[in-house]
Amino acid sequence: GRVLWQQTLDTPAAPASDAETYRALARVVQRDGGGPLLEMPVASLGRSLQPESMLGEMAHGQPLIVGHTGYLPPHRAAVDATIARLPADGAVQDLVDMTMLRWIVVRPASDWDWPGARARFLDGIDRVPGVHRVADVNGWSVLEIDRAPVHGERFAAIARGGPARAPIAVSAATQQ
């Protein structure tokens, strides 16, 4: 018991200092129809920012494509690997295919690991077709993704609880 009693707990910023930012984000994304959302970065300096995102979700009300829990669904590794490829065009399309991603919210520079990392990310994502910056709120940037899924079977596989990528068909020639 002494260890728990003396333990310091993290105080999340989402319901406190970031509360107004999350309410403003809610107005932006709900005005344009809402949809699945990703906050970037997902982690900073070895600390997951997913708990903050999940608390912020209570304000903006949009589904998150990642969340911090003790259970990792079968597709999580594929989603994480795809997020790591951002801001590549193919990564954006893969996230749309797997999760129907509609919004990327880019946290302030202080939440990124390296100086200039946020600026480089925004510069790269601004060049991706179908991605548009629609607002800047208290140092956060809101990007709307206007793309249709190309591989709908990926989302269907995830919805069924399967892997993110559809199985590769084996040709009749290789089965002989």
Short mmCIF file of N, CA and C in Angstrom, two decimals:
data_model
loop_
_atom_site.label_atom_id
_atom_site.label_comp_id
_atom_site.label_asym_id
_atom_site.label_seq_id
_atom_site.Cartn_x
_atom_site.Cartn_y
_atom_site.Cartn_z
N GLY A 1 0.80 -1.19 0.00
CA GLY A 1 0.00 0.00 0.00
C GLY A 1 0.84 1.26 0.00
N ARG A 2 2.02 1.23 0.66
CA ARG A 2 2.85 2.42 0.75
C ARG A 2 3.29 2.90 -0.63
N VAL A 3 3.60 1.94 -1.53
CA VAL A 3 4.02 2.30 -2.88
C VAL A 3 2.92 3.06 -3.60
N LEU A 4 1.68 2.58 -3.48
CA LEU A 4 0.58 3.27 -4.13
C LEU A 4 0.32 4.63 -3.49
N TRP A 5 0.43 4.71 -2.19
CA TRP A 5 0.15 5.97 -1.49
C TRP A 5 1.14 7.05 -1.90
N GLN A 6 2.42 6.67 -2.10
CA GLN A 6 3.45 7.64 -2.43
C GLN A 6 3.58 7.88 -3.93
N GLN A 7 2.84 7.15 -4.73
CA GLN A 7 2.93 7.25 -6.18
C GLN A 7 2.33 8.57 -6.66
N THR A 8 3.06 9.26 -7.52
CA THR A 8 2.49 10.46 -8.14
C THR A 8 1.73 10.02 -9.39
N LEU A 9 0.65 10.67 -9.65
CA LEU A 9 -0.17 10.33 -10.81
C LEU A 9 -0.08 11.45 -11.83
N ASP A 10 -0.11 11.07 -13.10
CA ASP A 10 -0.14 12.07 -14.16
C ASP A 10 -1.49 12.74 -14.17
N THR A 11 -1.48 14.04 -14.35
CA THR A 11 -2.73 14.77 -14.50
C THR A 11 -2.90 15.06 -15.99
N PRO A 12 -3.88 14.43 -16.63
CA PRO A 12 -4.05 14.67 -18.07
C PRO A 12 -4.49 16.10 -18.34
N ALA A 13 -3.98 16.65 -19.46
CA ALA A 13 -4.31 18.02 -19.81
C ALA A 13 -5.65 18.15 -20.51
N ALA A 14 -6.14 17.06 -21.11
CA ALA A 14 -7.36 17.14 -21.91
C ALA A 14 -8.55 17.75 -21.17
N PRO A 15 -8.86 17.31 -19.94
CA PRO A 15 -10.02 17.92 -19.29
C PRO A 15 -9.69 19.25 -18.61
N ALA A 16 -8.43 19.66 -18.63
CA ALA A 16 -8.04 20.90 -17.96
C ALA A 16 -7.58 21.94 -18.97
N SER A 17 -6.26 22.02 -19.19
CA SER A 17 -5.73 23.08 -20.04
C SER A 17 -6.09 22.93 -21.51
N ASP A 18 -6.35 21.71 -21.99
CA ASP A 18 -6.71 21.52 -23.39
C ASP A 18 -8.22 21.46 -23.62
N ALA A 19 -8.99 21.66 -22.58
CA ALA A 19 -10.45 21.50 -22.69
C ALA A 19 -11.05 22.44 -23.74
N GLU A 20 -10.67 23.69 -23.73
CA GLU A 20 -11.24 24.63 -24.71
C GLU A 20 -10.81 24.27 -26.13
N THR A 21 -9.59 23.80 -26.29
CA THR A 21 -9.12 23.37 -27.61
C THR A 21 -9.97 22.22 -28.12
N TYR A 22 -10.23 21.24 -27.28
CA TYR A 22 -11.05 20.10 -27.70
C TYR A 22 -12.48 20.54 -28.02
N ARG A 23 -13.03 21.50 -27.29
CA ARG A 23 -14.38 21.99 -27.62
C ARG A 23 -14.38 22.71 -28.97
N ALA A 24 -13.32 23.47 -29.24
CA ALA A 24 -13.21 24.15 -30.54
C ALA A 24 -13.03 23.13 -31.66
N LEU A 25 -12.24 22.08 -31.42
CA LEU A 25 -12.08 21.02 -32.42
C LEU A 25 -13.43 20.37 -32.71
N ALA A 26 -14.23 20.20 -31.67
CA ALA A 26 -15.57 19.60 -31.84
C ALA A 26 -16.40 20.44 -32.80
N ARG A 27 -16.36 21.75 -32.64
CA ARG A 27 -17.15 22.62 -33.52
C ARG A 27 -16.68 22.49 -34.97
N VAL A 28 -15.37 22.41 -35.19
CA VAL A 28 -14.83 22.30 -36.55
C VAL A 28 -15.23 20.99 -37.20
N VAL A 29 -14.96 19.86 -36.53
CA VAL A 29 -15.20 18.57 -37.18
C VAL A 29 -16.69 18.26 -37.28
N GLN A 30 -17.48 18.66 -36.32
CA GLN A 30 -18.92 18.38 -36.39
C GLN A 30 -19.59 19.24 -37.45
N ARG A 31 -19.08 20.44 -37.68
CA ARG A 31 -19.61 21.33 -38.72
C ARG A 31 -19.50 20.68 -40.10
N ASP A 32 -18.42 19.91 -40.29
CA ASP A 32 -18.16 19.29 -41.59
C ASP A 32 -18.48 17.80 -41.62
N GLY A 33 -19.34 17.35 -40.72
CA GLY A 33 -19.85 15.98 -40.80
C GLY A 33 -19.18 14.95 -39.92
N GLY A 34 -18.14 15.32 -39.20
CA GLY A 34 -17.52 14.37 -38.27
C GLY A 34 -16.88 13.18 -38.97
N GLY A 35 -16.54 12.17 -38.18
CA GLY A 35 -15.95 10.95 -38.70
C GLY A 35 -14.71 10.55 -37.93
N PRO A 36 -14.15 9.38 -38.25
CA PRO A 36 -12.99 8.88 -37.54
C PRO A 36 -11.81 9.85 -37.54
N LEU A 37 -11.14 9.92 -36.40
CA LEU A 37 -10.13 10.94 -36.17
C LEU A 37 -8.84 10.33 -35.61
N LEU A 38 -7.73 10.93 -35.98
CA LEU A 38 -6.41 10.54 -35.48
C LEU A 38 -5.71 11.79 -34.98
N GLU A 39 -5.21 11.75 -33.74
CA GLU A 39 -4.36 12.83 -33.22
C GLU A 39 -2.91 12.44 -33.45
N MET A 40 -2.15 13.39 -33.95
CA MET A 40 -0.71 13.17 -34.17
C MET A 40 0.06 14.16 -33.33
N PRO A 41 1.16 13.75 -32.72
CA PRO A 41 1.69 12.40 -32.72
C PRO A 41 0.91 11.52 -31.74
N VAL A 42 1.04 10.23 -31.91
CA VAL A 42 0.39 9.26 -31.03
C VAL A 42 1.16 9.15 -29.72
N ALA A 43 2.48 9.37 -29.79
CA ALA A 43 3.34 9.33 -28.60
C ALA A 43 4.41 10.40 -28.75
N SER A 44 4.95 10.82 -27.61
CA SER A 44 6.00 11.82 -27.63
C SER A 44 6.97 11.54 -26.49
N LEU A 45 8.26 11.53 -26.81
CA LEU A 45 9.31 11.30 -25.83
C LEU A 45 9.05 10.06 -24.98
N GLY A 46 8.59 9.00 -25.65
CA GLY A 46 8.35 7.74 -24.99
C GLY A 46 7.06 7.66 -24.19
N ARG A 47 6.24 8.69 -24.24
CA ARG A 47 4.99 8.72 -23.49
C ARG A 47 3.82 8.70 -24.46
N SER A 48 2.89 7.79 -24.24
CA SER A 48 1.71 7.71 -25.09
C SER A 48 0.82 8.92 -24.87
N LEU A 49 0.34 9.51 -25.95
CA LEU A 49 -0.62 10.61 -25.87
C LEU A 49 -2.05 10.10 -26.08
N GLN A 50 -2.20 8.78 -26.20
CA GLN A 50 -3.52 8.20 -26.42
C GLN A 50 -4.50 8.45 -25.27
N PRO A 51 -4.07 8.40 -24.00
CA PRO A 51 -5.03 8.73 -22.94
C PRO A 51 -5.58 10.14 -23.09
N GLU A 52 -4.72 11.09 -23.49
CA GLU A 52 -5.18 12.46 -23.72
C GLU A 52 -6.22 12.48 -24.85
N SER A 53 -5.92 11.76 -25.93
CA SER A 53 -6.84 11.71 -27.07
C SER A 53 -8.19 11.14 -26.65
N MET A 54 -8.14 10.10 -25.82
CA MET A 54 -9.39 9.47 -25.40
C MET A 54 -10.21 10.40 -24.51
N LEU A 55 -9.56 11.17 -23.65
CA LEU A 55 -10.29 12.15 -22.85
C LEU A 55 -10.83 13.27 -23.74
N GLY A 56 -10.02 13.69 -24.71
CA GLY A 56 -10.49 14.71 -25.65
C GLY A 56 -11.67 14.25 -26.47
N GLU A 57 -11.74 12.94 -26.73
CA GLU A 57 -12.87 12.38 -27.49
C GLU A 57 -14.19 12.66 -26.80
N MET A 58 -14.18 12.77 -25.49
CA MET A 58 -15.42 13.09 -24.77
C MET A 58 -15.93 14.47 -25.16
N ALA A 59 -15.04 15.37 -25.54
CA ALA A 59 -15.45 16.72 -25.95
C ALA A 59 -15.83 16.76 -27.42
N HIS A 60 -15.03 16.16 -28.30
CA HIS A 60 -15.34 16.27 -29.73
C HIS A 60 -16.28 15.19 -30.22
N GLY A 61 -16.39 14.07 -29.53
CA GLY A 61 -17.38 13.05 -29.84
C GLY A 61 -17.14 12.25 -31.10
N GLN A 62 -15.93 12.32 -31.66
CA GLN A 62 -15.64 11.59 -32.89
C GLN A 62 -14.91 10.29 -32.55
N PRO A 63 -15.14 9.23 -33.31
CA PRO A 63 -14.44 7.97 -33.04
C PRO A 63 -12.94 8.12 -33.33
N LEU A 64 -12.14 7.54 -32.47
CA LEU A 64 -10.69 7.55 -32.65
C LEU A 64 -10.26 6.28 -33.36
N ILE A 65 -9.23 6.37 -34.20
CA ILE A 65 -8.76 5.15 -34.86
C ILE A 65 -7.74 4.41 -34.00
N VAL A 66 -7.22 5.05 -32.95
CA VAL A 66 -6.37 4.38 -31.98
C VAL A 66 -6.83 4.79 -30.59
N GLY A 67 -6.57 3.94 -29.62
CA GLY A 67 -6.91 4.24 -28.24
C GLY A 67 -6.06 3.40 -27.32
N HIS A 68 -5.85 3.86 -26.14
CA HIS A 68 -4.97 3.20 -25.18
C HIS A 68 -5.79 2.35 -24.24
N THR A 69 -5.70 1.06 -24.40
CA THR A 69 -6.39 0.13 -23.50
C THR A 69 -5.47 -1.04 -23.23
N GLY A 70 -5.88 -1.94 -22.37
CA GLY A 70 -5.09 -3.13 -22.11
C GLY A 70 -5.28 -4.21 -23.15
N TYR A 71 -6.16 -3.98 -24.11
CA TYR A 71 -6.46 -4.98 -25.14
C TYR A 71 -6.10 -4.41 -26.50
N LEU A 72 -5.29 -5.12 -27.24
CA LEU A 72 -4.95 -4.69 -28.59
C LEU A 72 -5.70 -5.55 -29.59
N PRO A 73 -6.55 -4.95 -30.41
CA PRO A 73 -7.28 -5.73 -31.40
C PRO A 73 -6.31 -6.26 -32.46
N PRO A 74 -6.74 -7.28 -33.22
CA PRO A 74 -5.84 -7.93 -34.19
C PRO A 74 -5.26 -6.97 -35.23
N HIS A 75 -5.96 -5.91 -35.55
CA HIS A 75 -5.50 -5.00 -36.61
C HIS A 75 -4.59 -3.90 -36.09
N ARG A 76 -4.40 -3.78 -34.80
CA ARG A 76 -3.69 -2.63 -34.24
C ARG A 76 -2.26 -2.50 -34.76
N ALA A 77 -1.54 -3.59 -34.89
CA ALA A 77 -0.16 -3.53 -35.38
C ALA A 77 -0.12 -2.95 -36.79
N ALA A 78 -1.06 -3.34 -37.64
CA ALA A 78 -1.10 -2.82 -39.01
C ALA A 78 -1.43 -1.33 -39.01
N VAL A 79 -2.35 -0.90 -38.15
CA VAL A 79 -2.70 0.52 -38.07
C VAL A 79 -1.49 1.31 -37.57
N ASP A 80 -0.83 0.82 -36.51
CA ASP A 80 0.35 1.52 -35.98
C ASP A 80 1.46 1.63 -37.03
N ALA A 81 1.71 0.56 -37.76
CA ALA A 81 2.74 0.59 -38.80
C ALA A 81 2.39 1.59 -39.89
N THR A 82 1.12 1.71 -40.19
CA THR A 82 0.68 2.66 -41.22
C THR A 82 0.81 4.08 -40.72
N ILE A 83 0.44 4.33 -39.47
CA ILE A 83 0.60 5.66 -38.88
C ILE A 83 2.07 6.07 -38.91
N ALA A 84 2.96 5.13 -38.66
CA ALA A 84 4.40 5.42 -38.67
C ALA A 84 4.89 5.86 -40.05
N ARG A 85 4.16 5.51 -41.10
CA ARG A 85 4.54 5.90 -42.46
C ARG A 85 4.03 7.29 -42.83
N LEU A 86 3.17 7.88 -42.02
CA LEU A 86 2.67 9.22 -42.33
C LEU A 86 3.83 10.20 -42.34
N PRO A 87 3.81 11.19 -43.21
CA PRO A 87 2.72 11.71 -44.01
C PRO A 87 2.66 11.18 -45.44
N ALA A 88 3.18 10.01 -45.71
CA ALA A 88 3.18 9.46 -47.06
C ALA A 88 1.75 9.31 -47.60
N ASP A 89 1.59 9.61 -48.88
CA ASP A 89 0.30 9.50 -49.56
C ASP A 89 -0.31 8.11 -49.38
N GLY A 90 0.51 7.07 -49.58
CA GLY A 90 0.02 5.69 -49.45
C GLY A 90 -0.46 5.37 -48.05
N ALA A 91 0.18 5.95 -47.04
CA ALA A 91 -0.24 5.73 -45.65
C ALA A 91 -1.61 6.35 -45.41
N VAL A 92 -1.82 7.55 -45.94
CA VAL A 92 -3.14 8.19 -45.79
C VAL A 92 -4.21 7.30 -46.41
N GLN A 93 -3.96 6.82 -47.63
CA GLN A 93 -4.96 5.97 -48.30
C GLN A 93 -5.18 4.68 -47.53
N ASP A 94 -4.10 4.06 -47.04
CA ASP A 94 -4.26 2.82 -46.27
C ASP A 94 -5.09 3.05 -45.01
N LEU A 95 -4.89 4.19 -44.33
CA LEU A 95 -5.69 4.48 -43.13
C LEU A 95 -7.15 4.72 -43.48
N VAL A 96 -7.39 5.36 -44.62
CA VAL A 96 -8.78 5.53 -45.08
C VAL A 96 -9.38 4.15 -45.36
N ASP A 97 -8.63 3.29 -46.04
CA ASP A 97 -9.12 1.95 -46.36
C ASP A 97 -9.39 1.11 -45.10
N MET A 98 -8.49 1.20 -44.11
CA MET A 98 -8.62 0.37 -42.91
C MET A 98 -9.61 0.92 -41.90
N THR A 99 -9.70 2.27 -41.78
CA THR A 99 -10.45 2.86 -40.67
C THR A 99 -11.49 3.89 -41.07
N MET A 100 -11.55 4.22 -42.37
CA MET A 100 -12.40 5.30 -42.87
C MET A 100 -11.97 6.66 -42.30
N LEU A 101 -10.68 6.83 -42.01
CA LEU A 101 -10.14 8.05 -41.44
C LEU A 101 -10.64 9.28 -42.18
N ARG A 102 -11.12 10.26 -41.43
CA ARG A 102 -11.64 11.50 -42.02
C ARG A 102 -10.91 12.73 -41.52
N TRP A 103 -10.30 12.65 -40.32
CA TRP A 103 -9.66 13.82 -39.71
C TRP A 103 -8.31 13.46 -39.12
N ILE A 104 -7.34 14.34 -39.30
CA ILE A 104 -6.09 14.26 -38.57
C ILE A 104 -5.96 15.57 -37.81
N VAL A 105 -5.77 15.46 -36.51
CA VAL A 105 -5.56 16.63 -35.67
C VAL A 105 -4.09 16.62 -35.26
N VAL A 106 -3.39 17.69 -35.59
CA VAL A 106 -1.96 17.76 -35.34
C VAL A 106 -1.72 18.62 -34.10
N ARG A 107 -1.21 17.98 -33.06
CA ARG A 107 -0.96 18.65 -31.79
C ARG A 107 0.14 19.70 -31.93
N PRO A 108 0.26 20.60 -30.97
CA PRO A 108 1.29 21.65 -31.03
C PRO A 108 2.72 21.10 -31.06
N ALA A 109 3.66 21.94 -31.47
CA ALA A 109 5.06 21.55 -31.60
C ALA A 109 5.62 21.01 -30.29
N SER A 110 5.15 21.49 -29.15
CA SER A 110 5.67 21.03 -27.86
C SER A 110 5.35 19.56 -27.60
N ASP A 111 4.42 18.97 -28.34
CA ASP A 111 4.06 17.56 -28.18
C ASP A 111 4.78 16.65 -29.15
N TRP A 112 5.73 17.18 -29.91
CA TRP A 112 6.49 16.38 -30.87
C TRP A 112 7.89 16.14 -30.32
N ASP A 113 8.47 14.99 -30.68
CA ASP A 113 9.77 14.58 -30.15
C ASP A 113 10.92 15.53 -30.49
N TRP A 114 10.96 16.02 -31.69
CA TRP A 114 12.12 16.76 -32.17
C TRP A 114 11.72 18.14 -32.66
N PRO A 115 12.60 19.14 -32.48
CA PRO A 115 12.32 20.46 -33.05
C PRO A 115 12.13 20.34 -34.56
N GLY A 116 11.12 20.94 -35.05
CA GLY A 116 10.85 20.93 -36.49
C GLY A 116 10.05 19.73 -36.97
N ALA A 117 9.83 18.72 -36.12
CA ALA A 117 9.11 17.52 -36.55
C ALA A 117 7.68 17.84 -36.97
N ARG A 118 7.00 18.69 -36.22
CA ARG A 118 5.62 19.06 -36.56
C ARG A 118 5.59 19.79 -37.90
N ALA A 119 6.48 20.73 -38.08
CA ALA A 119 6.52 21.49 -39.34
C ALA A 119 6.80 20.57 -40.53
N ARG A 120 7.72 19.61 -40.35
CA ARG A 120 8.01 18.66 -41.44
C ARG A 120 6.79 17.79 -41.73
N PHE A 121 6.11 17.34 -40.68
CA PHE A 121 4.91 16.53 -40.87
C PHE A 121 3.86 17.33 -41.64
N LEU A 122 3.58 18.56 -41.21
CA LEU A 122 2.57 19.38 -41.89
C LEU A 122 2.97 19.68 -43.33
N ASP A 123 4.25 19.95 -43.56
CA ASP A 123 4.70 20.20 -44.93
C ASP A 123 4.45 18.99 -45.81
N GLY A 124 4.74 17.80 -45.29
CA GLY A 124 4.52 16.58 -46.06
C GLY A 124 3.05 16.27 -46.28
N ILE A 125 2.24 16.40 -45.25
CA ILE A 125 0.82 16.04 -45.36
C ILE A 125 0.07 17.06 -46.21
N ASP A 126 0.53 18.32 -46.21
CA ASP A 126 -0.10 19.35 -47.05
C ASP A 126 0.03 19.04 -48.53
N ARG A 127 1.01 18.20 -48.90
CA ARG A 127 1.23 17.84 -50.31
C ARG A 127 0.42 16.63 -50.75
N VAL A 128 -0.26 15.98 -49.81
CA VAL A 128 -1.01 14.76 -50.13
C VAL A 128 -2.37 15.15 -50.72
N PRO A 129 -2.69 14.66 -51.91
CA PRO A 129 -4.00 14.96 -52.51
C PRO A 129 -5.14 14.49 -51.61
N GLY A 130 -6.15 15.32 -51.50
CA GLY A 130 -7.32 14.96 -50.71
C GLY A 130 -7.20 15.27 -49.23
N VAL A 131 -6.10 15.89 -48.81
CA VAL A 131 -5.92 16.31 -47.43
C VAL A 131 -5.86 17.83 -47.41
N HIS A 132 -6.72 18.44 -46.59
CA HIS A 132 -6.83 19.90 -46.57
C HIS A 132 -6.84 20.40 -45.13
N ARG A 133 -6.02 21.41 -44.85
CA ARG A 133 -6.05 22.03 -43.53
C ARG A 133 -7.27 22.93 -43.47
N VAL A 134 -8.16 22.67 -42.51
CA VAL A 134 -9.40 23.45 -42.43
C VAL A 134 -9.42 24.41 -41.26
N ALA A 135 -8.52 24.24 -40.29
CA ALA A 135 -8.51 25.15 -39.14
C ALA A 135 -7.22 25.00 -38.37
N ASP A 136 -6.88 26.07 -37.67
CA ASP A 136 -5.81 26.05 -36.68
C ASP A 136 -6.43 26.60 -35.40
N VAL A 137 -6.34 25.81 -34.33
CA VAL A 137 -7.00 26.13 -33.07
C VAL A 137 -5.98 26.02 -31.94
N ASN A 138 -5.63 27.16 -31.34
CA ASN A 138 -4.73 27.16 -30.17
C ASN A 138 -3.45 26.36 -30.41
N GLY A 139 -2.87 26.48 -31.60
CA GLY A 139 -1.64 25.77 -31.91
C GLY A 139 -1.83 24.36 -32.44
N TRP A 140 -3.07 23.90 -32.53
CA TRP A 140 -3.41 22.59 -33.10
C TRP A 140 -3.89 22.83 -34.52
N SER A 141 -3.59 21.92 -35.44
CA SER A 141 -4.07 22.03 -36.82
C SER A 141 -5.06 20.91 -37.08
N VAL A 142 -6.14 21.25 -37.80
CA VAL A 142 -7.19 20.27 -38.12
C VAL A 142 -7.14 20.04 -39.63
N LEU A 143 -6.90 18.78 -40.00
CA LEU A 143 -6.81 18.40 -41.41
C LEU A 143 -7.99 17.50 -41.75
N GLU A 144 -8.67 17.83 -42.83
CA GLU A 144 -9.78 17.00 -43.31
C GLU A 144 -9.27 16.11 -44.43
N ILE A 145 -9.69 14.86 -44.41
CA ILE A 145 -9.30 13.91 -45.44
C ILE A 145 -10.52 13.68 -46.32
N ASP A 146 -10.39 14.05 -47.57
CA ASP A 146 -11.49 13.90 -48.52
C ASP A 146 -11.08 12.84 -49.55
N ARG A 147 -11.13 11.58 -49.11
CA ARG A 147 -10.76 10.45 -49.96
C ARG A 147 -11.75 9.32 -49.72
N ALA A 148 -12.00 8.57 -50.75
CA ALA A 148 -12.86 7.39 -50.64
C ALA A 148 -11.97 6.15 -50.47
N PRO A 149 -12.47 5.14 -49.79
CA PRO A 149 -11.71 3.89 -49.68
C PRO A 149 -11.50 3.26 -51.06
N VAL A 150 -10.32 2.73 -51.28
CA VAL A 150 -10.00 2.01 -52.52
C VAL A 150 -10.12 0.51 -52.27
N HIS A 151 -9.76 0.08 -51.08
CA HIS A 151 -9.79 -1.33 -50.70
C HIS A 151 -10.76 -1.50 -49.52
N GLY A 152 -12.05 -1.48 -49.81
CA GLY A 152 -13.07 -1.60 -48.78
C GLY A 152 -13.02 -2.90 -48.00
N GLU A 153 -12.39 -3.91 -48.59
CA GLU A 153 -12.31 -5.20 -47.90
C GLU A 153 -11.45 -5.10 -46.63
N ARG A 154 -10.54 -4.14 -46.58
CA ARG A 154 -9.72 -3.98 -45.37
C ARG A 154 -10.57 -3.53 -44.19
N PHE A 155 -11.44 -2.55 -44.42
CA PHE A 155 -12.33 -2.10 -43.36
C PHE A 155 -13.27 -3.22 -42.94
N ALA A 156 -13.79 -3.94 -43.92
CA ALA A 156 -14.70 -5.05 -43.62
C ALA A 156 -13.99 -6.12 -42.79
N ALA A 157 -12.72 -6.41 -43.08
CA ALA A 157 -11.97 -7.40 -42.32
C ALA A 157 -11.78 -6.95 -40.88
N ILE A 158 -11.48 -5.68 -40.69
CA ILE A 158 -11.31 -5.14 -39.34
C ILE A 158 -12.64 -5.19 -38.59
N ALA A 159 -13.72 -4.81 -39.26
CA ALA A 159 -15.04 -4.83 -38.63
C ALA A 159 -15.43 -6.23 -38.17
N ARG A 160 -14.97 -7.24 -38.90
CA ARG A 160 -15.23 -8.64 -38.51
C ARG A 160 -14.29 -9.10 -37.41
N GLY A 161 -13.25 -8.31 -37.11
CA GLY A 161 -12.30 -8.70 -36.10
C GLY A 161 -11.10 -9.42 -36.66
N GLY A 162 -10.90 -9.32 -37.96
CA GLY A 162 -9.77 -9.99 -38.59
C GLY A 162 -8.61 -9.05 -38.81
N PRO A 163 -7.61 -9.50 -39.56
CA PRO A 163 -6.44 -8.67 -39.84
C PRO A 163 -6.80 -7.49 -40.75
N ALA A 164 -5.93 -6.49 -40.78
CA ALA A 164 -6.21 -5.28 -41.55
C ALA A 164 -6.11 -5.50 -43.05
N ARG A 165 -5.29 -6.41 -43.47
CA ARG A 165 -5.12 -6.65 -44.91
C ARG A 165 -5.86 -7.92 -45.29
N ALA A 166 -6.52 -7.86 -46.42
CA ALA A 166 -7.24 -9.05 -46.91
C ALA A 166 -6.23 -10.12 -47.28
N PRO A 167 -6.57 -11.39 -47.11
CA PRO A 167 -5.65 -12.47 -47.49
C PRO A 167 -5.35 -12.41 -48.98
N ILE A 168 -4.12 -12.78 -49.34
CA ILE A 168 -3.73 -12.81 -50.73
C ILE A 168 -4.24 -14.10 -51.35
N ALA A 169 -4.88 -13.97 -52.50
CA ALA A 169 -5.40 -15.16 -53.18
C ALA A 169 -4.24 -15.98 -53.73
N VAL A 170 -4.34 -17.27 -53.60
CA VAL A 170 -3.32 -18.17 -54.13
C VAL A 170 -3.81 -18.66 -55.48
N SER A 171 -2.97 -18.44 -56.49
CA SER A 171 -3.40 -18.82 -57.84
C SER A 171 -3.48 -20.34 -57.98
N ALA A 172 -4.26 -20.77 -58.92
CA ALA A 172 -4.43 -22.21 -59.18
C ALA A 172 -3.10 -22.84 -59.57
N ALA A 173 -2.23 -22.09 -60.25
CA ALA A 173 -0.94 -22.62 -60.70
C ALA A 173 -0.05 -22.99 -59.51
N THR A 174 -0.08 -22.18 -58.42
CA THR A 174 0.80 -22.48 -57.30
C THR A 174 0.22 -23.56 -56.38
N GLN A 175 -1.05 -23.91 -56.58
CA GLN A 175 -1.67 -24.92 -55.74
C GLN A 175 -1.38 -26.34 -56.26
N GLN A 176 -0.88 -26.46 -57.48
CA GLN A 176 -0.64 -27.78 -58.08
C GLN A 176 0.62 -28.42 -57.62
#
